[in-house]
Every structure is written in structure tokens, then in C-alpha cells.
C-alpha positions as a printed Julia matrix, in Angstrom:
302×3 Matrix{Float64}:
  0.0    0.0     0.0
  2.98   2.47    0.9
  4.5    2.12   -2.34
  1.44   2.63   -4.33
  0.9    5.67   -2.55
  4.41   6.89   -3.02
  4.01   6.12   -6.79
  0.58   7.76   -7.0
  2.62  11.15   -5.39
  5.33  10.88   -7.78
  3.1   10.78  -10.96
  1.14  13.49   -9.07
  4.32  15.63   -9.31
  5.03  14.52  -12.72
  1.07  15.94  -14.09
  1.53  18.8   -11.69
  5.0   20.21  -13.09
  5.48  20.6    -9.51
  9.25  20.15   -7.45
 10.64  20.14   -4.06
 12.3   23.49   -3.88
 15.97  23.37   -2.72
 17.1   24.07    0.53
 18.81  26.98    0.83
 22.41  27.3     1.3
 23.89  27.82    4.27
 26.55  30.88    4.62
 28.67  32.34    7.73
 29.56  36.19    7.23
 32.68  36.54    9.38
 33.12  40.61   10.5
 33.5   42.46   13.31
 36.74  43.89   12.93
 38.18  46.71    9.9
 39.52  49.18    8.59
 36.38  49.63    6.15
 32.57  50.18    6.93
 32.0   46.64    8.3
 28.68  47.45   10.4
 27.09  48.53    6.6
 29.45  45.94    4.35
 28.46  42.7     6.56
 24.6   43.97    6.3
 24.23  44.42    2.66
 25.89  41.29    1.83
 23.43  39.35    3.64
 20.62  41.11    2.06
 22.13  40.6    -0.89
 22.44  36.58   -0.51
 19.14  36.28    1.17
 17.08  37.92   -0.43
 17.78  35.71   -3.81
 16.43  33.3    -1.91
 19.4   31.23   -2.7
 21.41  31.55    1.16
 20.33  31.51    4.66
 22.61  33.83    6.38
 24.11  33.68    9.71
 26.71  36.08   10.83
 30.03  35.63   13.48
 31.19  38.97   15.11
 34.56  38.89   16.86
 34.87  40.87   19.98
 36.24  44.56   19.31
 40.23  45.5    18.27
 42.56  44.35   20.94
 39.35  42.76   22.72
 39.87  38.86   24.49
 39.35  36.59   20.95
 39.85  33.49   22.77
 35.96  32.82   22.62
 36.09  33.34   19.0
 35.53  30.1    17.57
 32.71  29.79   14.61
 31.8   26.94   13.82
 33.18  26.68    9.91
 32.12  23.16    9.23
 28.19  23.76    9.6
 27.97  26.05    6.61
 28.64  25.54    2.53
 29.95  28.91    2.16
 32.28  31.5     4.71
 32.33  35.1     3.76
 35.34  37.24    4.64
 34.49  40.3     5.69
 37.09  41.19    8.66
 40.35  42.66    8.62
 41.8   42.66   11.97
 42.95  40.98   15.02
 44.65  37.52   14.71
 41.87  34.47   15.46
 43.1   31.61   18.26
 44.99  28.99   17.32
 41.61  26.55   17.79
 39.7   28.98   15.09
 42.9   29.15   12.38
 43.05  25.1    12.86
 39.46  24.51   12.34
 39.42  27.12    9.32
 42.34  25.23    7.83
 40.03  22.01    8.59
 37.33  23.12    6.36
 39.28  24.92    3.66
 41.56  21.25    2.8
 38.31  19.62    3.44
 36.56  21.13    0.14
 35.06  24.29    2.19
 33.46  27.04   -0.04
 34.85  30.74    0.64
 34.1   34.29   -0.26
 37.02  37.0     0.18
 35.52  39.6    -0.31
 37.2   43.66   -0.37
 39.42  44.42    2.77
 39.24  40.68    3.98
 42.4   40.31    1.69
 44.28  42.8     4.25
 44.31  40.93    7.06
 46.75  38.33    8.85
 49.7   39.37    6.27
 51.78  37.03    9.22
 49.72  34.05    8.34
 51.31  31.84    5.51
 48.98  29.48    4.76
 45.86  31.9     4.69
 47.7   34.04    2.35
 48.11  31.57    0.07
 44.57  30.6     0.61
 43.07  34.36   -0.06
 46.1   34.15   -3.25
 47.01  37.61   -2.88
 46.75  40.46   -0.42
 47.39  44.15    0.09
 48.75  46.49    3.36
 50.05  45.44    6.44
 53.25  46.27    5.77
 53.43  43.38    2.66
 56.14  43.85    0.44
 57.98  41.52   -2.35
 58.73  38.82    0.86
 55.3   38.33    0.65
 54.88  36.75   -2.56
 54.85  38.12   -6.35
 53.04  41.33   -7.51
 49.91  39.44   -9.48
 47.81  40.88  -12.13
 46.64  40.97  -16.16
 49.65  40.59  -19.0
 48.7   40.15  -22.46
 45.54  38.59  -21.24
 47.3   35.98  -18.85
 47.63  35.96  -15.17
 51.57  37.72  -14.13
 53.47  37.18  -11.81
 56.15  39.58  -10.92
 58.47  38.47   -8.55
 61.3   41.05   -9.84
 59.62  44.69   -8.57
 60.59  45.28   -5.04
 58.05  47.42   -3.46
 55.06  47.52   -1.2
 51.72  45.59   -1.71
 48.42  47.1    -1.55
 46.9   50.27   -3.14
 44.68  52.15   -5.16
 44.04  55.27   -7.34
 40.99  57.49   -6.33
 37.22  56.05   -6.55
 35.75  55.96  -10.29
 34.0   54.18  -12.11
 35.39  51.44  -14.75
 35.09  48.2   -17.28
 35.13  44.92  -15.86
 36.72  42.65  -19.07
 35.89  38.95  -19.01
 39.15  37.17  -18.68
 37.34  33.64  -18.92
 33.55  33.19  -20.18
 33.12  29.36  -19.79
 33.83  29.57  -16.01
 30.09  29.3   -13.86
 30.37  32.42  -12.62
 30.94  34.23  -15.34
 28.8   31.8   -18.14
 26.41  34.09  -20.33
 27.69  37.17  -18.86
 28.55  40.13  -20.91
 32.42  40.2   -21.88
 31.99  43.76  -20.97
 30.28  45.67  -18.02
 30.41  48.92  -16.33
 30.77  49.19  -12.49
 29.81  52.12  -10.48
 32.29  53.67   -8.67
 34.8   51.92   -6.3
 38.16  51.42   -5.28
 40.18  49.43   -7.73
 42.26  47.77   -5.92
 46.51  47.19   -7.61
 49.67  46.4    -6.45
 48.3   43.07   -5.39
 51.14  40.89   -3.71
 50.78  36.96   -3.04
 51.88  33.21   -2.77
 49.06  32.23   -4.13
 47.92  30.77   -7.48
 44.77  32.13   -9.59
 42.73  29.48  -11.0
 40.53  31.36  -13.25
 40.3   35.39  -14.22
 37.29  36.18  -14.28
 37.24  40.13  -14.96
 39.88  42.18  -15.22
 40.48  46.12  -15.32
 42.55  48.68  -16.44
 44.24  51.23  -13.89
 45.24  54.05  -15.31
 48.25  54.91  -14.92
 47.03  58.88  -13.2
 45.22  56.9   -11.3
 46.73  54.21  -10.27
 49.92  51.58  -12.28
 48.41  51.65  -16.0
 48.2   47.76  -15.29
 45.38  45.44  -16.17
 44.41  44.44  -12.38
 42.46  41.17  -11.25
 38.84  42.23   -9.13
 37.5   38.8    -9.68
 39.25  35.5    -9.46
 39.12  32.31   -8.14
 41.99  30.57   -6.33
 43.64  27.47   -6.78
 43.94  25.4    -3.6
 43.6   22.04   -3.12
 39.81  20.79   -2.93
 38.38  24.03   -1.84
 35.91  26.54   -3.74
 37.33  30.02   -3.49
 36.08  33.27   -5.18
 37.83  36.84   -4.35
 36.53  39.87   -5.0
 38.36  43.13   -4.49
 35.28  45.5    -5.31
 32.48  46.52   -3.22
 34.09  49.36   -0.75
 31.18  50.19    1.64
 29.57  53.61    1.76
 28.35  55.65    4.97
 25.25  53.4     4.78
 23.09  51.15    3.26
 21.32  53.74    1.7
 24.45  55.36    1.02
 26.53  52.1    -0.32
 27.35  53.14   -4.46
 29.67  50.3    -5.11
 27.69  47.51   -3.48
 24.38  49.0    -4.78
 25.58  48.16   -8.31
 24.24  45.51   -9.75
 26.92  43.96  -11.12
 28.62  43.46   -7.81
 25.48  41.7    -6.34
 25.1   39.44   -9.74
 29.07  38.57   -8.81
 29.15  38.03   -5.5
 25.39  36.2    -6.05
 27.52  33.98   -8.44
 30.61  33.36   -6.84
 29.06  32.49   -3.8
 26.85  29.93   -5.1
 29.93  28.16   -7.18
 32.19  28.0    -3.74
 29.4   26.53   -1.87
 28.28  24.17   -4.7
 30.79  24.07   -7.13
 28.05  25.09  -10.12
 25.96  28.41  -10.34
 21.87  27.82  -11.7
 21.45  31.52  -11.46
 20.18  32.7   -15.15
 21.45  36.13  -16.62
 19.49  38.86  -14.93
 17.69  41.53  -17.67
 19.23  43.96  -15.51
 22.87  43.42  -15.59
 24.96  46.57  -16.76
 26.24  46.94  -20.29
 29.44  48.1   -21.54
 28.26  51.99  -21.59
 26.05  51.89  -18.29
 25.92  51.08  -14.75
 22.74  49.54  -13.21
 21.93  49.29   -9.89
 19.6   47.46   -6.84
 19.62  50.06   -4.24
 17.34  47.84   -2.33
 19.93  45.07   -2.71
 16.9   42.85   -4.37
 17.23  41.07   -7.74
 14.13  42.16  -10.53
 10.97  40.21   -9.96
């Protein structure tokens, strides 16, 4: 009787059309401490993953600069995705083991803006993130990594220090490889509002795929073609790093992260670390070449 009833349901479904939605994915947001807006930057990415309907958010916030950190232990290995959004204080020993644990065990992680700042002491998560910026990095701290001739760089020649950027502006994301998941069906061309574009990147790490590049000008920054989007190549894990999305005064207040060709991105890349695939379709209101679009309500188009 059970299994006619459970074949009854199934053709039901079958006439019907009708699915089991998919859970949604389960992310961590790690903030608390930076040199950026953290207390708007941590808030609009969850809005951002949430409301696609896509992520269930929750979010770890360490204790405050030079506060105790010992307690500081999320708990990586209950969520498909981490999201970096702290640049401060070193983590206990317990926390850097058991985020070490779920990287080499396949983990999924976002880096996303300042996040590649941080722990410039810490070998392994440098090589994790693939390249960082500040904290005193310099050519000891890995080659300078970014666009030649439409390959991936690396100078390990140029002394000098790691980490910069010209002033805010806005600029042309180029796709540097359109059969990767994230970027699949994307324009090879987009405008993004204005931001800090980050150069001068410095790392031991190795960049799987380039997704966009951009130009810095040279008055504006090293007239090099620099890396925003990229994924990293480390063992079995998923990782996607972002350098865009510098948070504004607020969330009303928030230009970079407002565009929506940051929240399509980090949408994206976030789905492919936790999942390894993206099902997202191209939204109608992605930005073209010529024009930025945005979702000041950090909501994708019904």
C-alpha cells in the first residue's frame, strides 16, 4: 500500500510540473573587525544573498580590536559557504586550525574587499586568499599578481610595497574567462559604479581562473590590467575573491555595493564555492558596456 501511494505522489508531481524546492544554502559572514565600513558591508551582503532566496545567512562577530578573541571560535564546518568580511585581530589557534580544517576539506569561501588585508603574518591563509594588500606586505610576501597580455603575471622582480589604489571611479570589468560558472552568459563587458580598484596586489598564491579584469590608469593608479574577480587554486576548496564593493556611509548610502553587477558577482561566486556550479540565469538587468545599473534595495528584478 505504501509504495502505491508513493508512486501515486510521484506521478502526481510529474502531471503537476510541480518540485521540491531546494534548501537553501547555508553561509557564515565573518566581521566584526576593519579598517572599512563593516557594520554597513556585513549587512548588505546578507541582504544581498538572502534575499535571492538562494542563502540563509548567519553572521560571526569577533569581539572589538585588541578585545579577548579566545571565545572566537565559529563553527566553519556547519555552513557551505564563509564570507570574509574582517580585517583585523589575529583568530586563536583553535579557530585558524578549524578554518584550515574546512578549507583542505573542500570548504566554499568568499574573500571579499578588505578581507584580503588581514593576517599578512599568516602563511597558509595568504596563500589561501592568493594575494593580499597592506600590512606592511612587500615583495617577501609573494609576487606582484595581475593581467599581462591577457594571462595571469606574476612579478616576482619589482621590489616594493603591496596594496593600493588610485581614487574612486567608475570602470570596465573585461571577461578574462567566459566558460567559467560564474561568469557563463555574462557580458564580456560591463560597467561598475564607482569603487576602489584595488593594484599592487602581492601573493603566494595561485589564480585558478580570471574572471574580470580592469585597467588602472596609470594617473590613477599603475596603467596595469588588475584582477577584481578570481578564483583561487587550492587544493579541494571553492574560493572566489573579489576586491570590489568598498562600503559607503550606509546602506542607503553604499554606491559600489548597490551596483548591480557586484550583487550578480558576489550572487555567483558564492553559489559556485558553496556548490561548485551556479543555476542563477542572466538577470535583464545586468549593466552593459556603456552603463551602470543598480539594486539600491539590494533585491534582484521580480
Amino acid at each position: 500500500m505504501k509504495k502505491i501511494l508513493f508512486t501515486l505522489a510521484a506521478a502526481l508531481t510529474v502531471i503537476c510540473g510541480c518540485s521540491q524546492k531546494s534548501e537553501p544554502l547555508k553561509a557564515l559572514i565573518i566581521t566584526g573587525q576593519n579598517n572599512h565600513n563593516w557594520k554597513v558591508s556585513h549587512i548588505a551582503i546578507k541582504q544581498i544573498l538572502e534575499n535571492s532566496g538562494l542563502f540563509t545567512v548567519d553572521i560571526a562577530v569577533s569581539p572589538p580590536e585588541k578585545g579577548d578573541m579566545s571565545a572566537f571560535k565559529p563553527t566553519f564546518k556547519d555552513y557551505k559557504v564563509i564570507i570574509l568580511d574582517y580585517n583585523g585581530d589575529p583568530w586563536p589557534d583553535e579557530t585558524n586550525n578549524a578554518f584550515l580544517d574546512y578549507i583542505n576539506s573542500g570548504g566554499g569561501l568568499v574573500v571579499y574587499h578588505a578581507a584580503d588585508n588581514t593576517f599578512r603574518d599568516w602563511k597558509e591563509f595568504n596563500r589561501i586568499i592568493g594575494f593580499g594588500g597592506w600590512g606592511n606586505r612587500d615583495e617577501t610576501d609573494g609576487p606582484y599578481i595581475y593581467m599581462k597580455d591577457n594571462q595571469v603575471f606574476y612579478d616576482s622582480t619589482t621590489p616594493g610595497p603591496g596594496g593600493s589604489h588610485g581614487r574612486q571611479h567608475e570602470f570596465t570589468l573585461n571577461c578574462g574567462d567566459p566558460s567559467h560558472p560564474i561568469t557563463k552568459g555574462l557580458p564580456p563587458k560591463w560597467r561598475h559604479a564607482q569603487d576602489e580598484l584595488y593594484d599592487r596586489m602581492r601573493g603566494p598564491g595561485k589564480v585558478a581562473s580570471a574572471l574580470y579584469w580592469a585597467h588602472s590608469p596609470a594617473d590613477n593608479g599603475t596603467g596595469r590590467d588588475e584582477i577584481p574577480y578570481c578564483t583561487i587554486d587550492y587544493g579541494k576548496a571553492r574560493i572566489f575573491h573579489t576586491t570590489l564593493g568598498h562600503a559607503g556611509a550606509s546602506l542607503e548610502d553604499n554606491t559600489a555595493m548597490q551596483c548591480t553587477g557586484f550583487q550578480v558577482l558576489l550572487l555567483r561566486g558564492a553559489e559556485w564555492a558553496a556548490t561548485g556550479k551556479v543555476t542563477q540565469p542572466v538577470p535583464a538587468d545586468f549593466p552593459t558596456e556603456t552603463a551602470v545599473t543598480y539594486r539600491k534595495n539590494y533585491k534582484p528584478e521580480n
